[in-house]
PDB file of C-alpha atoms in Angstrom:
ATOM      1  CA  UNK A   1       0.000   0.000   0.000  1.00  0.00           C
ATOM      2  CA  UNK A   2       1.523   3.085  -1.091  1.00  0.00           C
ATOM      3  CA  UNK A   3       1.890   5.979   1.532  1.00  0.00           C
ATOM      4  CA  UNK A   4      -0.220   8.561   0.748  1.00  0.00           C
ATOM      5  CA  UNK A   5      -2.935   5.390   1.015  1.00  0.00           C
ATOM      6  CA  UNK A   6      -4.748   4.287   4.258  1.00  0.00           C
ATOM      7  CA  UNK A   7      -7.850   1.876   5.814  1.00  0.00           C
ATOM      8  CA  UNK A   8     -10.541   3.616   7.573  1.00  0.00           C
ATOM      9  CA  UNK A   9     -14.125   3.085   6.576  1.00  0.00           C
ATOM     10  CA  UNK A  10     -12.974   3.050   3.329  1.00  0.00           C
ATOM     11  CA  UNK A  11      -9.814   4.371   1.497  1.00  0.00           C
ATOM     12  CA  UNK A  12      -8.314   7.650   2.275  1.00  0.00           C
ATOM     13  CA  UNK A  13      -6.280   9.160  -1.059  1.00  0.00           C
ATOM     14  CA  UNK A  14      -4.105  11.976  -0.581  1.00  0.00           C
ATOM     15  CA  UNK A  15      -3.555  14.606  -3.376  1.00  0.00           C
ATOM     16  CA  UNK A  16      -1.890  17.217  -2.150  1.00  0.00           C
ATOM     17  CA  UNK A  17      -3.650  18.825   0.758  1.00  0.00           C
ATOM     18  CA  UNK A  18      -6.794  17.510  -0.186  1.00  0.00           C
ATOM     19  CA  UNK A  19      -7.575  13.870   1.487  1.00  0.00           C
ATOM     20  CA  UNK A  20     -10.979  12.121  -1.037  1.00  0.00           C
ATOM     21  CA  UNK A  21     -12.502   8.934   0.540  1.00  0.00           C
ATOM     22  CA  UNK A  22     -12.968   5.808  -1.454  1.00  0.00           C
ATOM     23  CA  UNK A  23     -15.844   3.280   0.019  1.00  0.00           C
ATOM     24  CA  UNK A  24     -13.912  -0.254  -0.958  1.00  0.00           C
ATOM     25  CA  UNK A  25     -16.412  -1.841   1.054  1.00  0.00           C
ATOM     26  CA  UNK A  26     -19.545  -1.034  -0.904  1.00  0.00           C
ATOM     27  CA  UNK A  27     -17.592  -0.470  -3.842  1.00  0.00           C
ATOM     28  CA  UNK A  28     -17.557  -4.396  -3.432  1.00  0.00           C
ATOM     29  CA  UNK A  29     -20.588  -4.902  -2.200  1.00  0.00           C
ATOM     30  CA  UNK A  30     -21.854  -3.475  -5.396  1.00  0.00           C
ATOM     31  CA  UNK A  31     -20.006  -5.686  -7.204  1.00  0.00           C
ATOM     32  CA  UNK A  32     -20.945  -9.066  -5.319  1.00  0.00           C
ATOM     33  CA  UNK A  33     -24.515  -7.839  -5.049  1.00  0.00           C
ATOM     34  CA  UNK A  34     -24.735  -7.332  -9.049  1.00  0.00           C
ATOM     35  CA  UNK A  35     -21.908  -8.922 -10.815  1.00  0.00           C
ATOM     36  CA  UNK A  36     -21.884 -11.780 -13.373  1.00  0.00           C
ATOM     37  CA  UNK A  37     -20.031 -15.475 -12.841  1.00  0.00           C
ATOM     38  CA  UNK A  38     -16.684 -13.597 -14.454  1.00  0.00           C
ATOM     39  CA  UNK A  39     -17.122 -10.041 -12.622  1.00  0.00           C
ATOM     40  CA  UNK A  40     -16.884 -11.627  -9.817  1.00  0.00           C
ATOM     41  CA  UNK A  41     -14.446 -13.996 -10.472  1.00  0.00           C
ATOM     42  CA  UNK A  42     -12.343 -10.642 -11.543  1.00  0.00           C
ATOM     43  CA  UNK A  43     -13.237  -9.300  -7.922  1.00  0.00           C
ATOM     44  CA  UNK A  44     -12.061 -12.459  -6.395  1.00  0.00           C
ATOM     45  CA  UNK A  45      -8.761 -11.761  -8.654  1.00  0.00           C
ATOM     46  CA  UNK A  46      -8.320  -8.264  -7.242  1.00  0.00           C
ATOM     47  CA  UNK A  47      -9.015  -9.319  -3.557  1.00  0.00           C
ATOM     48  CA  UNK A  48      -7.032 -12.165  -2.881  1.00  0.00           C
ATOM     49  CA  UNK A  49      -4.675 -12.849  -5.857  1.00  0.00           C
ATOM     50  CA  UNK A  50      -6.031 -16.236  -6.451  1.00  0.00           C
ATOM     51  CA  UNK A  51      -6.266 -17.709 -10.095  1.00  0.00           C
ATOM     52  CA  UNK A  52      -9.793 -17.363 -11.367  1.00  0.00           C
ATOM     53  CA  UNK A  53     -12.084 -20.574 -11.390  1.00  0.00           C
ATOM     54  CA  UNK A  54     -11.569 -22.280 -14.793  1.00  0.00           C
ATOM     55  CA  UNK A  55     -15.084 -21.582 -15.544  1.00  0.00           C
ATOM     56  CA  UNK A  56     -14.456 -17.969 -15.576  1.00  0.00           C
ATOM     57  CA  UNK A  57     -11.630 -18.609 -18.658  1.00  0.00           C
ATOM     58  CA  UNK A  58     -14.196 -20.950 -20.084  1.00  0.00           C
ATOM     59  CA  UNK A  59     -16.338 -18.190 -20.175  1.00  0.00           C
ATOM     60  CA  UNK A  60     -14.518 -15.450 -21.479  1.00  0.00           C
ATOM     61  CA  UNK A  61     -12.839 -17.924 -24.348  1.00  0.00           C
ATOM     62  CA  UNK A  62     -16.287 -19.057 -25.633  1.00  0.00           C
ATOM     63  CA  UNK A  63     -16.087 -17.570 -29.373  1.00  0.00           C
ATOM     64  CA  UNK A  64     -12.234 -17.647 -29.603  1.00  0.00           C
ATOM     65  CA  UNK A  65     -11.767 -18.519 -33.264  1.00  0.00           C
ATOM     66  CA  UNK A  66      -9.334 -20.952 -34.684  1.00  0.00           C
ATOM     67  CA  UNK A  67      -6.667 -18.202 -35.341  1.00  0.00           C
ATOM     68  CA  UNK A  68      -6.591 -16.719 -31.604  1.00  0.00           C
ATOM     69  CA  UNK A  69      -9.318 -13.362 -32.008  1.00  0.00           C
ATOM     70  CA  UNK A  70     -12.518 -12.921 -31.156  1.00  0.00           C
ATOM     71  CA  UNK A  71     -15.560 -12.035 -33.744  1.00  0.00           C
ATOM     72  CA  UNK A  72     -17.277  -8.681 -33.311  1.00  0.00           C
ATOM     73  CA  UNK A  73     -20.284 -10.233 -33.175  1.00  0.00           C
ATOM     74  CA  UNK A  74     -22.039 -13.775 -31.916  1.00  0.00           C
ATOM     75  CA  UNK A  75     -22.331 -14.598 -36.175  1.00  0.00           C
ATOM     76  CA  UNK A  76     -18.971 -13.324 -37.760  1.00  0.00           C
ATOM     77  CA  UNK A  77     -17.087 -14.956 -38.873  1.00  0.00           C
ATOM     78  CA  UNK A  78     -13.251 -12.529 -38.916  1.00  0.00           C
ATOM     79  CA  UNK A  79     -11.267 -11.730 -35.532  1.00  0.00           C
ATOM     80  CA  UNK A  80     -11.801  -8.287 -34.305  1.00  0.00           C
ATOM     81  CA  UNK A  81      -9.064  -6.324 -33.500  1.00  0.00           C
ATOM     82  CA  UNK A  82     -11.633  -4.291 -30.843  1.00  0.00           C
ATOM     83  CA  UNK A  83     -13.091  -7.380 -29.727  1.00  0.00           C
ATOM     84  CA  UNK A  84      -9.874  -9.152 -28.894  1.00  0.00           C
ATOM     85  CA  UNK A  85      -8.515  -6.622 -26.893  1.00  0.00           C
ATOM     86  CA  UNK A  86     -11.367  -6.419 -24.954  1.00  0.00           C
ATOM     87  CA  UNK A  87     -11.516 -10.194 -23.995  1.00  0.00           C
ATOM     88  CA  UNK A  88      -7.662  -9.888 -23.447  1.00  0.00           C
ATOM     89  CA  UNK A  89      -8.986  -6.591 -20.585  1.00  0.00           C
ATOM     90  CA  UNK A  90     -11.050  -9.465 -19.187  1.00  0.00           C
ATOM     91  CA  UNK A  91      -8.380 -12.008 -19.029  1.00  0.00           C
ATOM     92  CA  UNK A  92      -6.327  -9.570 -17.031  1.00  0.00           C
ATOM     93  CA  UNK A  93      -8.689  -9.184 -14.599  1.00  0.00           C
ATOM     94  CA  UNK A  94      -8.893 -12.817 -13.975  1.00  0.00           C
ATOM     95  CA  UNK A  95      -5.269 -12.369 -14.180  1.00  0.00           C
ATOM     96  CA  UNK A  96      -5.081 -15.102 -16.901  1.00  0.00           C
ATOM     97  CA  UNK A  97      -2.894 -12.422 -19.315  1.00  0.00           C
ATOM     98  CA  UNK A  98      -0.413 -15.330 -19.378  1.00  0.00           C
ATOM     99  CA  UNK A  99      -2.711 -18.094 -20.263  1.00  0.00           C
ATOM    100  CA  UNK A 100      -2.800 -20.548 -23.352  1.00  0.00           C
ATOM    101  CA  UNK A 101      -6.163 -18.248 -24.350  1.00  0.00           C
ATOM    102  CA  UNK A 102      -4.777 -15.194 -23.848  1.00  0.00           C
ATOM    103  CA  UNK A 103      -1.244 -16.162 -25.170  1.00  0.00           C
ATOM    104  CA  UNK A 104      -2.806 -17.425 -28.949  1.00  0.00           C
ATOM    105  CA  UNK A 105      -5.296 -14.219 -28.890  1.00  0.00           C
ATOM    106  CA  UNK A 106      -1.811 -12.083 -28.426  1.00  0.00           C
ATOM    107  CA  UNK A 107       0.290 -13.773 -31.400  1.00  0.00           C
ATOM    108  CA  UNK A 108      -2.945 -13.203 -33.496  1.00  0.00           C
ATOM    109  CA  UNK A 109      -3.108  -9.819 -32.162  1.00  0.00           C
ATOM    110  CA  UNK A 110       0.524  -9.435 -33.316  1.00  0.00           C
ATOM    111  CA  UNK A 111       0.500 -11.174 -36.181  1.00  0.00           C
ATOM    112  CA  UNK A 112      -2.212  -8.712 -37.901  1.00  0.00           C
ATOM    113  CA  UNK A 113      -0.268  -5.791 -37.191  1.00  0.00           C
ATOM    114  CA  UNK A 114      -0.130  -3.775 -40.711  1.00  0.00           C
ATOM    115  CA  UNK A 115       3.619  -3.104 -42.816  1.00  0.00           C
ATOM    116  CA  UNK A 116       3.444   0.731 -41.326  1.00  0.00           C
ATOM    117  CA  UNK A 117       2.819  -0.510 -37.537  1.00  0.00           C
ATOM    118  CA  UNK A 118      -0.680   0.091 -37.308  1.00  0.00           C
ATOM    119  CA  UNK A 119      -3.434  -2.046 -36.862  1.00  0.00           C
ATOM    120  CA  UNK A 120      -6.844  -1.623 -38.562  1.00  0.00           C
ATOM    121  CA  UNK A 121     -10.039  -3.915 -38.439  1.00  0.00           C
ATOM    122  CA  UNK A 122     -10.595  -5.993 -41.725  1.00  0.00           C
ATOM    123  CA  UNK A 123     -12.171  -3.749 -44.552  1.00  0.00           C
ATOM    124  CA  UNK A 124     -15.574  -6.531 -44.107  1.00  0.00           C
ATOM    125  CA  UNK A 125     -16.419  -5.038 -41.222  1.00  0.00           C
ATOM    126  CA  UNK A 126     -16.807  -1.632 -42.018  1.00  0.00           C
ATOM    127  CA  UNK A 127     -20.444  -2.057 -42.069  1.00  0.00           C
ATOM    128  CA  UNK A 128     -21.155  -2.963 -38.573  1.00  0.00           C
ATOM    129  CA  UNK A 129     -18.056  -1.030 -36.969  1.00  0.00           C
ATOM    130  CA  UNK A 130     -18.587   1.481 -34.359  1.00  0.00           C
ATOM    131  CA  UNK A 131     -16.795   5.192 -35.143  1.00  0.00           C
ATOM    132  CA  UNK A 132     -13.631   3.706 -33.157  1.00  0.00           C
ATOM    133  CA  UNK A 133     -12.948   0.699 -35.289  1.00  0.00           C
ATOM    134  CA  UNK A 134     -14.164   2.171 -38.583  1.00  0.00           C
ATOM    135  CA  UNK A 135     -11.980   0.457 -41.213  1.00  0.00           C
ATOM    136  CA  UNK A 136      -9.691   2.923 -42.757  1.00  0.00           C
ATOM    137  CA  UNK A 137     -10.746   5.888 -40.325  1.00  0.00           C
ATOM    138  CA  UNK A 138      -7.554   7.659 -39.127  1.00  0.00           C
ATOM    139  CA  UNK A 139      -9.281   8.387 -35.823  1.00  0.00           C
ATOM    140  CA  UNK A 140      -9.763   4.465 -35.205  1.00  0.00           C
ATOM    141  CA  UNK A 141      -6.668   3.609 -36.616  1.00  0.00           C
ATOM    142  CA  UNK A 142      -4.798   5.682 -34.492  1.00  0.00           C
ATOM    143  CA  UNK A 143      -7.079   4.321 -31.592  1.00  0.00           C
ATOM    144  CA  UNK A 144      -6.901   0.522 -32.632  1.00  0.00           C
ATOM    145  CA  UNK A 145      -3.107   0.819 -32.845  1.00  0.00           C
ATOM    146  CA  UNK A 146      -2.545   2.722 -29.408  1.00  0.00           C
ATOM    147  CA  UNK A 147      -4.892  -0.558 -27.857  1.00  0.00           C
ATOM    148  CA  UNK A 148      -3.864  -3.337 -29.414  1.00  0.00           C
ATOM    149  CA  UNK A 149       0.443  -2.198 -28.558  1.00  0.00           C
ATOM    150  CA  UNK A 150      -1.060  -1.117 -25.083  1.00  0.00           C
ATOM    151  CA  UNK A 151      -2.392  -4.997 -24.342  1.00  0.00           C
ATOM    152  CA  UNK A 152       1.031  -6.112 -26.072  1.00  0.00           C
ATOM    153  CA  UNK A 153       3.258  -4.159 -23.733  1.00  0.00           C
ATOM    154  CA  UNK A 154       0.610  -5.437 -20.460  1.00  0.00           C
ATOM    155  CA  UNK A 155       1.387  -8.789 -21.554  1.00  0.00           C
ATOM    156  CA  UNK A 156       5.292  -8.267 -22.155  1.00  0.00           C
ATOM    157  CA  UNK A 157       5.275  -6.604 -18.708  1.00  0.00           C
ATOM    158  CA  UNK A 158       3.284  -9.592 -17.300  1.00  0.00           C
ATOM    159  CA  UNK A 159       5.599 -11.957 -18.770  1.00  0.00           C
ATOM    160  CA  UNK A 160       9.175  -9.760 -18.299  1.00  0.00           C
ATOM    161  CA  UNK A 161       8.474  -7.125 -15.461  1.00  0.00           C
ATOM    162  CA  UNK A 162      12.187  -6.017 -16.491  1.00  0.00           C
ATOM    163  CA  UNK A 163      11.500  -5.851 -19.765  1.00  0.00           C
ATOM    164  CA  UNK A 164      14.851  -8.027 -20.828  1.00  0.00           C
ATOM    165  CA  UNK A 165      13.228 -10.162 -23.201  1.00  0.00           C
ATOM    166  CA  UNK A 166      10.626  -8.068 -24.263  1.00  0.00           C
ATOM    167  CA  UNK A 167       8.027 -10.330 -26.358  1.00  0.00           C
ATOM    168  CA  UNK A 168       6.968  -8.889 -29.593  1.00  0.00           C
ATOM    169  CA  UNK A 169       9.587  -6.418 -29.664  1.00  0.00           C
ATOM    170  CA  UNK A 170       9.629  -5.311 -32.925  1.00  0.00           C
ATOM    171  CA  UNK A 171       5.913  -5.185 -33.382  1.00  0.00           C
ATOM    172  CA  UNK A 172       5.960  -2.617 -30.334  1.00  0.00           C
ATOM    173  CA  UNK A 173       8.768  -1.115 -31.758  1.00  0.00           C
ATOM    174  CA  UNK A 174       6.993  -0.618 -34.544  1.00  0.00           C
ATOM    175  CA  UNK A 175       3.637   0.393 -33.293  1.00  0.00           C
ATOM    176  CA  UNK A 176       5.396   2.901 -31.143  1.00  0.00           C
ATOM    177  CA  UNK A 177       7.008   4.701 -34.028  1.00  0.00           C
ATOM    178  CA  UNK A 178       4.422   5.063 -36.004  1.00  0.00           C
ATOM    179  CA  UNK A 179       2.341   6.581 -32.694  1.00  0.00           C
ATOM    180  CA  UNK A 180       4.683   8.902 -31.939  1.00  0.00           C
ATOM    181  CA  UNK A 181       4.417  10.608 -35.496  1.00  0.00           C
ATOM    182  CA  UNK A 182       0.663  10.970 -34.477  1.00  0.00           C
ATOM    183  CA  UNK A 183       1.271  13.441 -31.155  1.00  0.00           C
ATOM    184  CA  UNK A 184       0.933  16.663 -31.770  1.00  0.00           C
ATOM    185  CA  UNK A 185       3.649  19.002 -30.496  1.00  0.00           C
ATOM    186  CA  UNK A 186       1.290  19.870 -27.865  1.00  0.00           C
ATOM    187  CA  UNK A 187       0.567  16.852 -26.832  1.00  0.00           C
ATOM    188  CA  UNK A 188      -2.693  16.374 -27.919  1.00  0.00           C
ATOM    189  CA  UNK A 189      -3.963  13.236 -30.684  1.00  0.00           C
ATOM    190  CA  UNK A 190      -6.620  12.891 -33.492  1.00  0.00           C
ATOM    191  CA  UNK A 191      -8.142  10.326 -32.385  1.00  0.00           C
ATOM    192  CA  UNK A 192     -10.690   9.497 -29.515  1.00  0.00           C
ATOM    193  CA  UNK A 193     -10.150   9.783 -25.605  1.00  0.00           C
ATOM    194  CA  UNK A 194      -8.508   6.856 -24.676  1.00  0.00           C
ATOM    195  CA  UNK A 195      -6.308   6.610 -27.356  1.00  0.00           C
ATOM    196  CA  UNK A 196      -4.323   8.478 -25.175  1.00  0.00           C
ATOM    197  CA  UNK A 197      -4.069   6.458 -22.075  1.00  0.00           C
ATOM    198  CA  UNK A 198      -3.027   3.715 -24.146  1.00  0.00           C
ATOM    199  CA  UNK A 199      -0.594   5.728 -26.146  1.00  0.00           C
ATOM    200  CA  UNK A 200       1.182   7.092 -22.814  1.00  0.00           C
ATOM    201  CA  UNK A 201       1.417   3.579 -21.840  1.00  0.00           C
ATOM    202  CA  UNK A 202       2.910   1.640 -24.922  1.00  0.00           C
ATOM    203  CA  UNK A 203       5.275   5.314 -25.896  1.00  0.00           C
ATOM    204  CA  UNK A 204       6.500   5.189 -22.155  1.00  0.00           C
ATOM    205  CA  UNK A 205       8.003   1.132 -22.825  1.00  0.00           C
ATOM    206  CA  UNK A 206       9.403   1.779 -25.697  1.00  0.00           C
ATOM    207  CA  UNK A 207      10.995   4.726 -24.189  1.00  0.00           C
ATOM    208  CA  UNK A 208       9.428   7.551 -26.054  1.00  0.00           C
ATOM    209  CA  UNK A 209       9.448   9.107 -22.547  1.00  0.00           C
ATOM    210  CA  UNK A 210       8.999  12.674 -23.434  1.00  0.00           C
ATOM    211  CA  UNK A 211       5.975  11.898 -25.905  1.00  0.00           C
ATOM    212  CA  UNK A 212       4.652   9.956 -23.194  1.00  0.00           C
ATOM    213  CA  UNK A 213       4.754  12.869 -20.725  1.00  0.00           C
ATOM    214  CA  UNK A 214       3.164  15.295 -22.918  1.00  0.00           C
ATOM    215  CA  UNK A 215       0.372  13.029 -23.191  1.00  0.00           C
ATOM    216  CA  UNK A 216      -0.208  12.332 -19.759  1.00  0.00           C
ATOM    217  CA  UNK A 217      -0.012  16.652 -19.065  1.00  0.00           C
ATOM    218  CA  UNK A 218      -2.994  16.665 -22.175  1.00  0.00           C
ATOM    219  CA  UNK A 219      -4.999  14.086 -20.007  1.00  0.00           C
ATOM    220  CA  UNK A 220      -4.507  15.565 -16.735  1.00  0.00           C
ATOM    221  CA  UNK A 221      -5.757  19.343 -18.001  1.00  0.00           C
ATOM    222  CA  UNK A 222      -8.808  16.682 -19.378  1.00  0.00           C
ATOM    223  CA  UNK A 223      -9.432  15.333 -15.913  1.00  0.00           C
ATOM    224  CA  UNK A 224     -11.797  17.138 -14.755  1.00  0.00           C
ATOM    225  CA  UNK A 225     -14.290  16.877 -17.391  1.00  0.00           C
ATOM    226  CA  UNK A 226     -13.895  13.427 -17.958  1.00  0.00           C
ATOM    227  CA  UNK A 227     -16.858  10.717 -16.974  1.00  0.00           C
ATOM    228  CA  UNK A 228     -16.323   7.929 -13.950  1.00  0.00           C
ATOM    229  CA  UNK A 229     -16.023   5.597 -16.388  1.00  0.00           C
ATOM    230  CA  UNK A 230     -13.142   6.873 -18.385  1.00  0.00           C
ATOM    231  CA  UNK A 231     -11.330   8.135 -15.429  1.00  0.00           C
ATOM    232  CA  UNK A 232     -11.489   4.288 -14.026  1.00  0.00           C
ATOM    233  CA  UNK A 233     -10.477   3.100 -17.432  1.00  0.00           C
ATOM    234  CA  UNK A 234      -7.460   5.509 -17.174  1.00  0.00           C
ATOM    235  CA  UNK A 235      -6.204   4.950 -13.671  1.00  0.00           C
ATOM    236  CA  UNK A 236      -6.405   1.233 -14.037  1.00  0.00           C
ATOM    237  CA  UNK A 237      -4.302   1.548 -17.019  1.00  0.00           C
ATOM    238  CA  UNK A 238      -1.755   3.560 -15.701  1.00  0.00           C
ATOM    239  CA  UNK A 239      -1.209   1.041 -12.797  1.00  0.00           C
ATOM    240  CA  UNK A 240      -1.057  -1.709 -15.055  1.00  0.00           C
ATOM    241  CA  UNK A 241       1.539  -0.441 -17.119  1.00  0.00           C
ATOM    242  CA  UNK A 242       4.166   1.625 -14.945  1.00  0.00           C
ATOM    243  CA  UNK A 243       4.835   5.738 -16.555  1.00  0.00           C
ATOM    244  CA  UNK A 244       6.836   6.673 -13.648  1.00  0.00           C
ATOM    245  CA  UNK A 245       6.024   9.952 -11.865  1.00  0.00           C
ATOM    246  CA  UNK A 246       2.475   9.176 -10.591  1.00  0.00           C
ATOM    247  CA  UNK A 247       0.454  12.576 -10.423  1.00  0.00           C
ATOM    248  CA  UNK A 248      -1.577  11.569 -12.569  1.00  0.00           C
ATOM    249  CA  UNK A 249      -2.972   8.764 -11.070  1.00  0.00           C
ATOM    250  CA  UNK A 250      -3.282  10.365  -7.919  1.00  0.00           C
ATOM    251  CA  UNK A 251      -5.432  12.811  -9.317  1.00  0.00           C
ATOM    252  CA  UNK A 252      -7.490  10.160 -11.124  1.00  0.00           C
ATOM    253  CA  UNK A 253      -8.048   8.714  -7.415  1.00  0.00           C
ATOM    254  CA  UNK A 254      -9.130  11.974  -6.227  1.00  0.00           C
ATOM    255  CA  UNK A 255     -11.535  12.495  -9.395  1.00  0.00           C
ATOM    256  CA  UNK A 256     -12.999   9.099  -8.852  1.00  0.00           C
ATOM    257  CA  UNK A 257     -13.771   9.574  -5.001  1.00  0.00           C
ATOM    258  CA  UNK A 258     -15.607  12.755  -6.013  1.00  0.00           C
ATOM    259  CA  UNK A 259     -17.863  10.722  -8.373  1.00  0.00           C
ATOM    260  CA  UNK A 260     -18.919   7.240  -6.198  1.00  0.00           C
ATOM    261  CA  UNK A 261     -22.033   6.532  -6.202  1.00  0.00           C
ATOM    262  CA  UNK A 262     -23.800   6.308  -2.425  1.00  0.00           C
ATOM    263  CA  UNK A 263     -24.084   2.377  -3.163  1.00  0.00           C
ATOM    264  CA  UNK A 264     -20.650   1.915  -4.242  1.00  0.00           C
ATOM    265  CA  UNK A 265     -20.679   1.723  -7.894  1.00  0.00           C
ATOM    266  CA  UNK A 266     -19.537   4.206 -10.195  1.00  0.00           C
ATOM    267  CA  UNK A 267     -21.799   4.638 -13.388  1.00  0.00           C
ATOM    268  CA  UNK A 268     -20.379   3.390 -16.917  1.00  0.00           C
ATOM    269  CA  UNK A 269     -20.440   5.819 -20.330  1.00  0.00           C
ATOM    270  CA  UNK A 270     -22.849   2.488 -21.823  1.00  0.00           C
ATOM    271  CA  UNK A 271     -25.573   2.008 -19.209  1.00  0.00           C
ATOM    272  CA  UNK A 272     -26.548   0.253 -16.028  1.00  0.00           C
ATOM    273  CA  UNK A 273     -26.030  -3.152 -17.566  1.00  0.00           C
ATOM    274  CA  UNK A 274     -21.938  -1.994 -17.415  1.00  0.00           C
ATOM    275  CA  UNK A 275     -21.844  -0.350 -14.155  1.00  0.00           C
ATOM    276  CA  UNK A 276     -20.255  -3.494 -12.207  1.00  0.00           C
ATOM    277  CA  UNK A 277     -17.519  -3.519 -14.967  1.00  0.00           C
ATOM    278  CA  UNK A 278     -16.935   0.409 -14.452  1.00  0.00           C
ATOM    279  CA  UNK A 279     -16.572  -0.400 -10.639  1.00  0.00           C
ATOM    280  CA  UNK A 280     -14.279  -3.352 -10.901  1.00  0.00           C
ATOM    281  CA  UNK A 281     -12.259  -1.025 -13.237  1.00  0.00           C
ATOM    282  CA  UNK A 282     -12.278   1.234 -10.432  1.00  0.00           C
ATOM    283  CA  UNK A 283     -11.101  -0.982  -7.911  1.00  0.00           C
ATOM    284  CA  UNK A 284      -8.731  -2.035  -9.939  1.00  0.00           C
ATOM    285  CA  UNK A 285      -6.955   1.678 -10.100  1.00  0.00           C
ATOM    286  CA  UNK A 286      -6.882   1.430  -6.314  1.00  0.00           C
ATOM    287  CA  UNK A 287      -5.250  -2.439  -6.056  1.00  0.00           C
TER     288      UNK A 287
END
């Protein structure tokens, strides 16, 4: 537990001079009370440690096609680029990152990587895409490529915390460049929102440190008009993927105790039906 964190009724972050309280208690209450087989097998995760039931990874790798992705959609029948990374987010929550699953979605991920280091969904699926995986858009390009190296560099942290034998090293290398001539020189991106979490965290491993920083400066003068949902989605990745100097994330901590609900939850940008994931993201930035 860090320093500036401590137990009373709930958590107690300090930013500064300012001290916000976190309920973890009904933060997990919420969670248990409302949650789904995997959610809270990914609370279990976060609580104890433990390795998640085997149901839970049956669950989550129901639909994992014969070359490692996952379809957009119950009936297609081509890996997603969006869709994989989110079941690879839900395999790190089980903490299952390292797992046969999660290791073939990753070389697929990898392996459909474009010759200029981006990644794009397949031209098919431009009629069913949402605006952030829009085949050919330079916003979702941008986007796709900033997630899909973000979940590579998780999973080379997961498997190399010292980074010595980085996995897919020249993909992120790759990636990484090409990202870096997207950054504007004040450190804002085309693309959408979290692009830029993602960004900060893949630049920072490959060492783009300055880049990195100017991103992370963009997203903290964004803070405060952010929703609970992205700032959850933002602290969570900056404590998966170490950037260093940590200001950020406290002030994501103090953003987030401003916006918990009175029963525990915090609400999600899609609807009730993804509040539990919103507040096991949450919990997660405080683990």
């Amino acid at each position: 537990m860090t320093p500036w964190m401590e137990r009373t009724c709930g958590t107690r972050l300090r930013a500064g001079t300012v001290v916000t309280v976190i309920d973890i208690d009904a933060a997990i209450g919420y969670v248990v009370a409302h949650g789904d087989p995997v959610e809270r097998a990914r609370l279990s995760h976060l609580r104890t440690g433990q390795p998640a039931p085997s149901e839970a990874v049956e669950r989550i790798a129901a639909g994992q096609m014969e070359e490692g992705g996952w379809s957009a959609s119950a009936e297609g029948a081509i890996p997603s680029i969006d869709a994989t990374c989110f079941r690879l987010a839900e395999l790190d929550g089980i903490g299952e990152l390292n797992s046969p699953v999660a290791v073939q979605a990753l070389q697929w991920l990898a392996s459909a990587q474009r010759g200029d280091g981006t990644w794009q969904e397949h031209e098919s699926l431009a009629g069913e895409a949402p605006a952030w995986a829009l085949p050919g858009d330079p916003e979702a390009t941008l986007y796709q490529t900033s997630v899909a190296g973000f979940w590579l560099t998780a999973a080379a942290v997961a498997i190399d915390p010292y980074q010595t034998r980085t996995p897919w090293s020249e993909v992120l290398r790759s990636a990484a460049g090409w990202v870096v001539t997207q950054i504007r020189p004040d450190g804002t991106w085309p693309s959408f929102l979290a692009a830029g979490w993602h960004a900060a965290g893949l630049l920072h491993q490959q060492q783009f440190f300055y880049e990195s920083a100017r991103v992370q400066q963009v997203l903290g003068d964004r803070l405060p008009d952010m929703s609970p949902a992205d700032v959850a989605s933002m602290a969570a990745a900056l404590r998966r993927v170490n950037l260093g100097d940590d200001w950020l994330l406290r002030s994501a901590w103090k953003r987030l105790g401003e916006t918990q609900r009175v029963d525990g939850g915090w609400d999600s940008n899609e609807g009730p039906l993804f509040d539990v994931n919103t507040t096991l993201t949450a919990l997660r930035a405080f683990r």
